[in-house]
mmCIF file of C-alpha atoms in Angstrom:
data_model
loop_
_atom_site.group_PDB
_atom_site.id
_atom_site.type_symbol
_atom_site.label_atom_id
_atom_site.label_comp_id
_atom_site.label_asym_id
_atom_site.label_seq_id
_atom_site.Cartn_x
_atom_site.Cartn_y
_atom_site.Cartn_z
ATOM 1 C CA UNK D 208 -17.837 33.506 8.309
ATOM 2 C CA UNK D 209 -17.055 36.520 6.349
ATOM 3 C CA UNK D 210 -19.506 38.083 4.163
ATOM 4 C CA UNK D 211 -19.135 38.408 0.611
ATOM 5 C CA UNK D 212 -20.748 39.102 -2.613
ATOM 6 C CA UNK D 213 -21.921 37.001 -5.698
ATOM 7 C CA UNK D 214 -18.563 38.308 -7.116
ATOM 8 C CA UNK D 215 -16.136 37.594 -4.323
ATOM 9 C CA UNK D 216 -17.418 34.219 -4.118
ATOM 10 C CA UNK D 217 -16.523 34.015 -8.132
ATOM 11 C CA UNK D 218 -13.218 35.231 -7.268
ATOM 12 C CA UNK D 219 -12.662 32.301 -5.176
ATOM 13 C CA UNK D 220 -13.890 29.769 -7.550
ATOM 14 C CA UNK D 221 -11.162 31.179 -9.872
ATOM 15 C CA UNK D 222 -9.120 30.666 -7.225
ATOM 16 C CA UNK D 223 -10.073 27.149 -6.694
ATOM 17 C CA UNK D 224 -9.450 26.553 -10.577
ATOM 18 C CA UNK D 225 -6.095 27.668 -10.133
ATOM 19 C CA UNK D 226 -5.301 25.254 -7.597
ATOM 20 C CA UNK D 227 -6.793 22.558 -9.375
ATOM 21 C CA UNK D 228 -4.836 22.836 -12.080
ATOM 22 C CA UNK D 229 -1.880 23.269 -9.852
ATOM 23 C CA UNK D 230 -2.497 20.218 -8.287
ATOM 24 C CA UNK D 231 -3.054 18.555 -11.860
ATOM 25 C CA UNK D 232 0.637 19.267 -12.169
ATOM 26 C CA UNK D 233 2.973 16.505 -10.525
ATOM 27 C CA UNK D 234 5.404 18.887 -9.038
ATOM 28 C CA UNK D 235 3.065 21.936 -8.207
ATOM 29 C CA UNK D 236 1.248 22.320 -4.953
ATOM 30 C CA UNK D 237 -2.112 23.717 -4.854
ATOM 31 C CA UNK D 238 -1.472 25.336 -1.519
ATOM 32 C CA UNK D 239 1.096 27.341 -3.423
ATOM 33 C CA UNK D 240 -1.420 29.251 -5.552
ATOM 34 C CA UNK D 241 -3.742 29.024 -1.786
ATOM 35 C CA UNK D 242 -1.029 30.813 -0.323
ATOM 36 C CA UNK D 243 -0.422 33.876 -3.177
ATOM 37 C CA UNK D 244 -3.680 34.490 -3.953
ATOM 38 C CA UNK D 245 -4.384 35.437 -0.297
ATOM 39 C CA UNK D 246 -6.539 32.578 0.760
ATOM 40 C CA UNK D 247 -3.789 29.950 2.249
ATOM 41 C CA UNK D 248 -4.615 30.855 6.181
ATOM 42 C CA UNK D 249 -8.428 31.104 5.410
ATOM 43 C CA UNK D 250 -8.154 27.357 4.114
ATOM 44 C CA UNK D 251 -6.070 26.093 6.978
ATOM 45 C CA UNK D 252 -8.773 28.123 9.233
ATOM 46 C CA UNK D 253 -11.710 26.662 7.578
ATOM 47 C CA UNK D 254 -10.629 22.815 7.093
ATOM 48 C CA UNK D 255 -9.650 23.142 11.005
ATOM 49 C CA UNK D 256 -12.487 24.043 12.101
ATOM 50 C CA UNK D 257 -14.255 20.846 11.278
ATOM 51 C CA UNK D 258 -14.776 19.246 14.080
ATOM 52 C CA UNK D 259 -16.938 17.333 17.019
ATOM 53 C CA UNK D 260 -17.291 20.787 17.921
ATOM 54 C CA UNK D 261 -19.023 21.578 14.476
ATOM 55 C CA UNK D 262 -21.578 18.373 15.421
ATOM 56 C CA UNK D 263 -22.314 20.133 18.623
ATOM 57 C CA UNK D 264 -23.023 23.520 16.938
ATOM 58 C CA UNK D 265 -24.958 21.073 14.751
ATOM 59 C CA UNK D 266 -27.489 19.561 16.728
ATOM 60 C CA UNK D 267 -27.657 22.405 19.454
ATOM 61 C CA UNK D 268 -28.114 25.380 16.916
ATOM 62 C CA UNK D 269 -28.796 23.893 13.940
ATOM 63 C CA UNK D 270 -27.666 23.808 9.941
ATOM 64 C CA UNK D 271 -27.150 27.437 9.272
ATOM 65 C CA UNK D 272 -25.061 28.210 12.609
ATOM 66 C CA UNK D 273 -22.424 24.632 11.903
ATOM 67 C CA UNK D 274 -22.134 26.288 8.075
ATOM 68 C CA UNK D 275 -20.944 29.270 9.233
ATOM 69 C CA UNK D 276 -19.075 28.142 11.801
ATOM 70 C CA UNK D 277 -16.940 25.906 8.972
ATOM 71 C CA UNK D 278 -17.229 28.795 6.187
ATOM 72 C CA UNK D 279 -19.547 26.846 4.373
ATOM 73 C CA UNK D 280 -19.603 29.205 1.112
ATOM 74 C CA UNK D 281 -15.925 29.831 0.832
ATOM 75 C CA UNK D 282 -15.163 25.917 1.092
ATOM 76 C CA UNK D 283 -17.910 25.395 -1.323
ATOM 77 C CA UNK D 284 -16.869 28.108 -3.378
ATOM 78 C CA UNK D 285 -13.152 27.370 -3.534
ATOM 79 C CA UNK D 286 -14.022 23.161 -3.539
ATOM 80 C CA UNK D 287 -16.563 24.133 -6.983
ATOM 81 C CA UNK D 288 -13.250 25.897 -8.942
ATOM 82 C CA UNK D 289 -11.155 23.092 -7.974
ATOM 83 C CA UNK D 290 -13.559 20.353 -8.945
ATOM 84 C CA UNK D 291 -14.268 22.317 -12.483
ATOM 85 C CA UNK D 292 -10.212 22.932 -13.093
ATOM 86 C CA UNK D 293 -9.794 18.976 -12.295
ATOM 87 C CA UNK D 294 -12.458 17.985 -14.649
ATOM 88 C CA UNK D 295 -11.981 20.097 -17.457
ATOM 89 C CA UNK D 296 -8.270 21.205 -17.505
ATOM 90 C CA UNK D 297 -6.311 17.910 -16.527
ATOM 91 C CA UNK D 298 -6.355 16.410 -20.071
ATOM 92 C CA UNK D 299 -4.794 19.534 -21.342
ATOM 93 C CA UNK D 300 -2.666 19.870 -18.544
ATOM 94 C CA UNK D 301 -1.540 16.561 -19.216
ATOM 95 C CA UNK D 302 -1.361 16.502 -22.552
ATOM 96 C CA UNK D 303 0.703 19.843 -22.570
ATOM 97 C CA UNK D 304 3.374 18.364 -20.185
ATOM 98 C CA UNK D 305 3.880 15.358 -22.351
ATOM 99 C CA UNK D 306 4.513 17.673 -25.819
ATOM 100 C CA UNK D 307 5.404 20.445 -24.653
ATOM 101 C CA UNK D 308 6.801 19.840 -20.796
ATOM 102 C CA UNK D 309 9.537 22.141 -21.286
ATOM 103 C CA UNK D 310 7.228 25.192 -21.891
ATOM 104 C CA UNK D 311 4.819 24.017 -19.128
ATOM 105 C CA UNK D 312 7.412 23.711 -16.626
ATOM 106 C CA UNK D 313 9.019 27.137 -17.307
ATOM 107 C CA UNK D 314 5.414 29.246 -16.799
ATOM 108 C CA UNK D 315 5.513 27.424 -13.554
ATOM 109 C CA UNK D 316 8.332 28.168 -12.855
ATOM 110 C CA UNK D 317 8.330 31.921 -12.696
ATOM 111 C CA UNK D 318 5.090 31.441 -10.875
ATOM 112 C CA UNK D 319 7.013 29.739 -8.267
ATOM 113 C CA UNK D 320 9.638 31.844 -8.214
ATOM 114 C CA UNK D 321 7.407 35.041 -8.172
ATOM 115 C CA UNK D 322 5.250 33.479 -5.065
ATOM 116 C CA UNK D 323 8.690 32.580 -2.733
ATOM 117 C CA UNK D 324 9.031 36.826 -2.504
ATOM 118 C CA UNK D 325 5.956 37.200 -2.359
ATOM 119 C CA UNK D 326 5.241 34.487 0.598
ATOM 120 C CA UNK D 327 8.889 35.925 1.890
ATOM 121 C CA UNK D 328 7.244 39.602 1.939
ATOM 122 C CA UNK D 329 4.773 38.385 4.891
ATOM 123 C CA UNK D 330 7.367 37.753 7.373
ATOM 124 C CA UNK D 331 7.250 40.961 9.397
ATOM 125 C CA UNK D 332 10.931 40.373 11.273
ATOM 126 C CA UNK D 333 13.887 38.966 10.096
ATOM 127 C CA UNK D 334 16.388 37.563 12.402
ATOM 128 C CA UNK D 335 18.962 34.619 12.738
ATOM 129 C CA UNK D 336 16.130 31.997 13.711
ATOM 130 C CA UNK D 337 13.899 33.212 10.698
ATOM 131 C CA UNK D 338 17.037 32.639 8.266
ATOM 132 C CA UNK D 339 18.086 29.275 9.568
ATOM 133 C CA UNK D 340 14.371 28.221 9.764
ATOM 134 C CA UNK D 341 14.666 29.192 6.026
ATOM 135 C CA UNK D 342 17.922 27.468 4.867
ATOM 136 C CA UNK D 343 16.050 24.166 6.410
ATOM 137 C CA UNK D 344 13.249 24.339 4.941
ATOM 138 C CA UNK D 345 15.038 24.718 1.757
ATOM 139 C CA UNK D 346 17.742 22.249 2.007
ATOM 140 C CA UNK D 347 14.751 19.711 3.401
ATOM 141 C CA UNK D 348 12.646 20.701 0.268
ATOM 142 C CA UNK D 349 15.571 20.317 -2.182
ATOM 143 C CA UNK D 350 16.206 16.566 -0.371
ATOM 144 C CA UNK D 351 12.802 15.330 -1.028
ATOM 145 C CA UNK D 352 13.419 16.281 -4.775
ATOM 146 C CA UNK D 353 16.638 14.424 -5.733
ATOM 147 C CA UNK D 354 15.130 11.028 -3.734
ATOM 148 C CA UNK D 355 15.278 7.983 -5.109
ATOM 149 C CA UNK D 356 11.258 7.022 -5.902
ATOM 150 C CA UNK D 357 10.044 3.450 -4.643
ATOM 151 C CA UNK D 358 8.845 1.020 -7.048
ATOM 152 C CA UNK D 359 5.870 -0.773 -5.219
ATOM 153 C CA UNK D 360 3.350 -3.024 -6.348
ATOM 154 C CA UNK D 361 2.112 -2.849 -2.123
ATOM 155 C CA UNK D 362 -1.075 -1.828 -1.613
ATOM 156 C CA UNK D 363 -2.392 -3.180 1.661
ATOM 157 C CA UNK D 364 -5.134 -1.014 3.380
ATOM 158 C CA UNK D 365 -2.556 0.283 5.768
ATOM 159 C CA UNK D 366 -0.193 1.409 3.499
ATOM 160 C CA UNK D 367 -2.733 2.961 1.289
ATOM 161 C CA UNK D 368 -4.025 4.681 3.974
ATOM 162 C CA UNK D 369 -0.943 6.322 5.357
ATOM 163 C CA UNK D 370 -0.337 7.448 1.801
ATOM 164 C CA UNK D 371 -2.919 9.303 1.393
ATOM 165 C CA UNK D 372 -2.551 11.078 4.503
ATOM 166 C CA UNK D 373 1.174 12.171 3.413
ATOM 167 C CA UNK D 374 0.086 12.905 -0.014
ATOM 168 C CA UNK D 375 -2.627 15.194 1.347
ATOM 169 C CA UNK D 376 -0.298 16.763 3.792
ATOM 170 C CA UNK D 377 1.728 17.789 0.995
ATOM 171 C CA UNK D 378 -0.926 18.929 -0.992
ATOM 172 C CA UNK D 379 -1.674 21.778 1.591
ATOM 173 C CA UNK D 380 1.686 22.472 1.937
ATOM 174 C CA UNK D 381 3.183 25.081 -0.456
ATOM 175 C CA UNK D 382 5.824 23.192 -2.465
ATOM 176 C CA UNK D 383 5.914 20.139 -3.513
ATOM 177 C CA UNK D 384 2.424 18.225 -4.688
ATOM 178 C CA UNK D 385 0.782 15.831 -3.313
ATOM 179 C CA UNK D 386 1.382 13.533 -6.406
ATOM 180 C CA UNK D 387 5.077 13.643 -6.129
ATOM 181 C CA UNK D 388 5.262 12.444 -2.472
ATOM 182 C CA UNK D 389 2.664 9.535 -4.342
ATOM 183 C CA UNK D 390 5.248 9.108 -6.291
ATOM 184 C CA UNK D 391 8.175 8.544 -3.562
ATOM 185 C CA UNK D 392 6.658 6.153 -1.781
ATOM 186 C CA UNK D 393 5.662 3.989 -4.467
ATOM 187 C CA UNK D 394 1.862 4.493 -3.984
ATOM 188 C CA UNK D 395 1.521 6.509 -7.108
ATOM 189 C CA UNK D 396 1.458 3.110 -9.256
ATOM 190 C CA UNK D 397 -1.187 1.082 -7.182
ATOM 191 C CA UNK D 398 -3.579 4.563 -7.046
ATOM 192 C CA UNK D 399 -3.269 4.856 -10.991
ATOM 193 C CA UNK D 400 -4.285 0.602 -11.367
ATOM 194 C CA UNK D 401 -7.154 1.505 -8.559
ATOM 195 C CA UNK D 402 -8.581 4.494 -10.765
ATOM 196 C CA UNK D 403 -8.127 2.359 -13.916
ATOM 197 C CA UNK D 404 -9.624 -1.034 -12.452
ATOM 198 C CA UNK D 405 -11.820 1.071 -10.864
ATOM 199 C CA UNK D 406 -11.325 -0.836 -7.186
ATOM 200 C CA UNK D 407 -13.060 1.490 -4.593
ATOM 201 C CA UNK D 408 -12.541 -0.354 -1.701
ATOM 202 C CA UNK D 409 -8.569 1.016 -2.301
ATOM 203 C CA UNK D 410 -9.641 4.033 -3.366
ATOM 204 C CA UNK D 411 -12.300 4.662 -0.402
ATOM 205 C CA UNK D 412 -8.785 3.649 1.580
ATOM 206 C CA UNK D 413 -7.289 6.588 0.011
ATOM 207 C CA UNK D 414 -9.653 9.111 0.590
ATOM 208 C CA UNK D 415 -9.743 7.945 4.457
ATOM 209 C CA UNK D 416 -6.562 8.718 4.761
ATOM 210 C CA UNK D 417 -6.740 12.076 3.082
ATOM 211 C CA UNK D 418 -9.229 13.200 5.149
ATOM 212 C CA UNK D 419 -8.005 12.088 8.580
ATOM 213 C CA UNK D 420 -4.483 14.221 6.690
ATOM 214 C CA UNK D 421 -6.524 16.945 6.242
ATOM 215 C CA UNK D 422 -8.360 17.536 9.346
ATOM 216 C CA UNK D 423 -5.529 16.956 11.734
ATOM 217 C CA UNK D 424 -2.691 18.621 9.584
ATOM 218 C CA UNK D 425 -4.699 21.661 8.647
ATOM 219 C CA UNK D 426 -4.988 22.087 12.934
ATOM 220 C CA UNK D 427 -1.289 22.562 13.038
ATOM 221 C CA UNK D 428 -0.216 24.644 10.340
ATOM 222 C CA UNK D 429 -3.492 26.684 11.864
ATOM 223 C CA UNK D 430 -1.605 26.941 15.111
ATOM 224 C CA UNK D 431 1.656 27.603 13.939
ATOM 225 C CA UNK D 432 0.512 30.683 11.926
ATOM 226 C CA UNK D 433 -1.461 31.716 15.045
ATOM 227 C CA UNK D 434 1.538 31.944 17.560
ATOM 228 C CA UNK D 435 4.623 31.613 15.132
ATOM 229 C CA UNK D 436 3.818 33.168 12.093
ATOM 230 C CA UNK D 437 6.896 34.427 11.235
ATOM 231 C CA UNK D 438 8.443 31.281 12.192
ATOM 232 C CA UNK D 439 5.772 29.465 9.966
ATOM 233 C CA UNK D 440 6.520 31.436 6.654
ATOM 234 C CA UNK D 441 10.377 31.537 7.060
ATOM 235 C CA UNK D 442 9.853 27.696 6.762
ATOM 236 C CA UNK D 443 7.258 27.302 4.177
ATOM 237 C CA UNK D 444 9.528 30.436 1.885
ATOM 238 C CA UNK D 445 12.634 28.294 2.219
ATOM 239 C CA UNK D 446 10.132 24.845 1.241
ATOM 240 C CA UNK D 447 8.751 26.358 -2.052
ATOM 241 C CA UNK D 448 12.492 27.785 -2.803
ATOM 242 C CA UNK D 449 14.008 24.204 -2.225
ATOM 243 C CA UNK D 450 11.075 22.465 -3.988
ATOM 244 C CA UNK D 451 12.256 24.583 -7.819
ATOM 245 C CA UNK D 452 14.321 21.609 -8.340
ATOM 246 C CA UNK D 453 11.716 19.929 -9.158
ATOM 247 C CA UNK D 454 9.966 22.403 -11.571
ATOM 248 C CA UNK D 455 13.399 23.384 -13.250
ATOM 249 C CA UNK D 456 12.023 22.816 -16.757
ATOM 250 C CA UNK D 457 15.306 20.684 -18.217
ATOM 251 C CA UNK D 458 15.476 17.661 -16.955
ATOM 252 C CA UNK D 459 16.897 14.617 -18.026
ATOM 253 C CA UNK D 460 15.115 11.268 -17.453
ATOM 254 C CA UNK D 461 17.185 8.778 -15.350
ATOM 255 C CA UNK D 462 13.928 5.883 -15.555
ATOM 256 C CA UNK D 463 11.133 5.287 -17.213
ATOM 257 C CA UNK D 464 7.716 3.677 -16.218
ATOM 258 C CA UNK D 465 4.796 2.277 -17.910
ATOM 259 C CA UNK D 466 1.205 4.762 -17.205
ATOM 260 C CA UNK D 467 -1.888 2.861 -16.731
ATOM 261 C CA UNK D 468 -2.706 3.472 -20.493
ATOM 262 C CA UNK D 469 0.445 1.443 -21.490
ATOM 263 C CA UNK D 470 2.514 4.227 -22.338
ATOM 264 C CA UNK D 471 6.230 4.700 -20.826
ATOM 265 C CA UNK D 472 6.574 8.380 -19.268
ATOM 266 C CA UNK D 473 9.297 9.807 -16.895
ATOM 267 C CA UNK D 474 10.277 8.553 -13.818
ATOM 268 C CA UNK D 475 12.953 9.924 -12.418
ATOM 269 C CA UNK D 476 14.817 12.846 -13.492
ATOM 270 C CA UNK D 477 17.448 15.356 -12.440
ATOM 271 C CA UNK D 478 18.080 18.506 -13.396
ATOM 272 C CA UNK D 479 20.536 19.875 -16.226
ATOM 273 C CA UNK D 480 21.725 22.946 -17.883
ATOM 274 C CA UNK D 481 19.282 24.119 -21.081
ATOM 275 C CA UNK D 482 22.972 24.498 -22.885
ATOM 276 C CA UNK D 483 23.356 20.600 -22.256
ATOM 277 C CA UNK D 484 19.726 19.586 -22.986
ATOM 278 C CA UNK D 485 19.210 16.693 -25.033
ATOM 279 C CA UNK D 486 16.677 18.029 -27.124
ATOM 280 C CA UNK D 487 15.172 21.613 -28.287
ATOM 281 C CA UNK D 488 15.692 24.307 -25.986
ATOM 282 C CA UNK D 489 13.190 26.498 -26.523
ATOM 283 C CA UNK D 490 15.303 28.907 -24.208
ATOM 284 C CA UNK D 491 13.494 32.088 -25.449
ATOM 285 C CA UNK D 492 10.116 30.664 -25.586
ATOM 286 C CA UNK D 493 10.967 29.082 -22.116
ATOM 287 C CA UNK D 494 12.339 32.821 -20.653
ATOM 288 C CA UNK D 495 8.938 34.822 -21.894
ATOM 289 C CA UNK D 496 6.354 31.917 -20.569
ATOM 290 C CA UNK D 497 8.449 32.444 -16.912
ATOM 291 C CA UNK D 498 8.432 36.121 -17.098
ATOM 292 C CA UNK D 499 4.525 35.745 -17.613
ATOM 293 C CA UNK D 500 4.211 33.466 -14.642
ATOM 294 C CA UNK D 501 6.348 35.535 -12.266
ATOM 295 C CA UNK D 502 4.062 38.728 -13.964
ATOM 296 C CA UNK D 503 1.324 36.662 -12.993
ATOM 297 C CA UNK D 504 1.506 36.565 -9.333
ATOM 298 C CA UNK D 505 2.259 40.318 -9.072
ATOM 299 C CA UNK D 506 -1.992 40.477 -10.336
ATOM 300 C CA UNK D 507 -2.569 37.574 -7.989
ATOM 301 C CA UNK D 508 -0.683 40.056 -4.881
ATOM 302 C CA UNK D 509 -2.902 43.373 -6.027
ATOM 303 C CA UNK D 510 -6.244 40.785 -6.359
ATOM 304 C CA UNK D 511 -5.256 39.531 -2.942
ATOM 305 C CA UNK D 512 -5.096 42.949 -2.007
ATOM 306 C CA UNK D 513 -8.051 44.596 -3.343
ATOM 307 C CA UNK D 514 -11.283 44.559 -1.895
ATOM 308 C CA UNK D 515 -12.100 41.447 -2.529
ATOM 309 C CA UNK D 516 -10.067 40.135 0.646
ATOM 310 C CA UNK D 517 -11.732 41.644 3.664
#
């Protein structure tokens, strides 16, 4: 476990907030702002390291050598700025995206943008496998996005379950959110009635799953950045490059469906030219909110880079 500071440690609860309100987004993965604000292999590191290896540590050496041995403080740390983002930025989040989605989607955007040279600048060595590692990632990115979503009212235990492990998979994954792959296999609907009837036994389900996700997908990507880094990033560059499709901030809505509060919201959408937009524009408003977001993760690179990543 690395030693920090009172202030390092605040620098990763900022952190955290950022990826909470990432992962507030439907589109947006959290383990995109992980990944450009210099914490993404730290995470995978930490989360894999929970373990029955950790229960040995445990009960052989006790409390204080099993919290080190998981990074206690930075998961703490980084869990406390996602919890407070979740709780106290989601309603604005979401009430932002459904005025003003156009302006939303556009700072994102350029965030994205900014972070696929940014996650590109890690790769040490280019070479032909690197590139078509790339293009696949991309293409298979870019697939996901234009899919069809499933309308399901299924919600056995099973199902449930598996979702959750997908979503969460996602979630980690820089690219596309956690929600959206929700979304594609027709889970998001059942979640939203589970949070709304409040039915924990399906929610519990959920969080299984997410956590069984977690801890075994967080071992791989931990492996692959340990003996095929390069390999690794050419993939994950060409996923968050593919994945802008869905973050492109004119869209035009294909379906509709009806939000646990009643309300009809977007569905499915593809992307469209801002000349051919149904709608205001805001082209201008839209170009200077992107710029910001790609400035954005130029700070995020030099804070990544300062001292306060040792």
């Amino acid at each position: 476990m690395q030693q920090r500071n009172f202030f390092q440690y605040l620098i990763i609860t900022l952190k955290g907030v950022a990826m909470g309100a990432a992962d507030v987004v439907p589109g947006v993965s959290g383990g995109t702002i992980a990944f450009i604000s210099g914490i993404y292999e730290e995470l995978l590191s930490s989360i894999s390291s929970v373990n029955f290896n950790t229960l040995k540590v445990l009960k052989n050496e006790g409390i204080k050598a099993a919290w080190e041995k998981i990074n206690g403080n930075f998961l703490v740390a980084l869990l406390l700025g996602i919890f407070i983002s979740v709780i106290s930025l989601s309603k604005i989040i979401s009430y932002l995206l459904e005025n003003q989605p156009i302006l939303v989607w556009s700072f994102f955007f350029g965030l994205v943008l900014a972070s696929i040279l940014y996650v590109a600048k890690q790769i040490t060595e280019w070479n032909f496998i690197t590139v078509i590692l790339l293009l696949i990632g991309a293409i298979g990115a870019f697939y996901i996005t234009t899919l069809q979503p499933l309308v399901s009212e299924h919600s056995s235990p099973l199902f449930i379950f598996l979702a959750g492990a997908l979503a969460i998979c996602a979630m980690i994954l820089p690219g596309i959110s956690g929600a959206f792959i929700l979304v594609l296999l027709g889970a998001y609907k059942p979640v939203l009635d589970a949070i709304h009837d409040k039915d924990f036994k399906l929610l519990a389900t959920l969080a299984a799953g997410a956590i069984v996700g977690l801890l075994s997908f967080s071992k791989i990507l931990n492996w692959l950045f340990k003996h095929y880094k390069n390999f690794t990033l050419s993939v994950l560059t060409g996923f968050i490059l593919g994945s802008l499709n869905k973050i492109w901030p004119w869209k035009e809505t294909l379906t509709w469906r009806t939000n646990s509060h009643g309300i009809k919201v977007p569905f499915n959408e593809q992307s469209v030219s801002p000349l051919n937009f149904n709608g205001e524009a805001h082209i201008f408003t839209a170009i200077l909110l992107a710029l910001f977001g790609f400035a954005l993760i130029l700070i995020l690179e030099k804070l990544a880079n300062s001292s306060f990543k040792k």
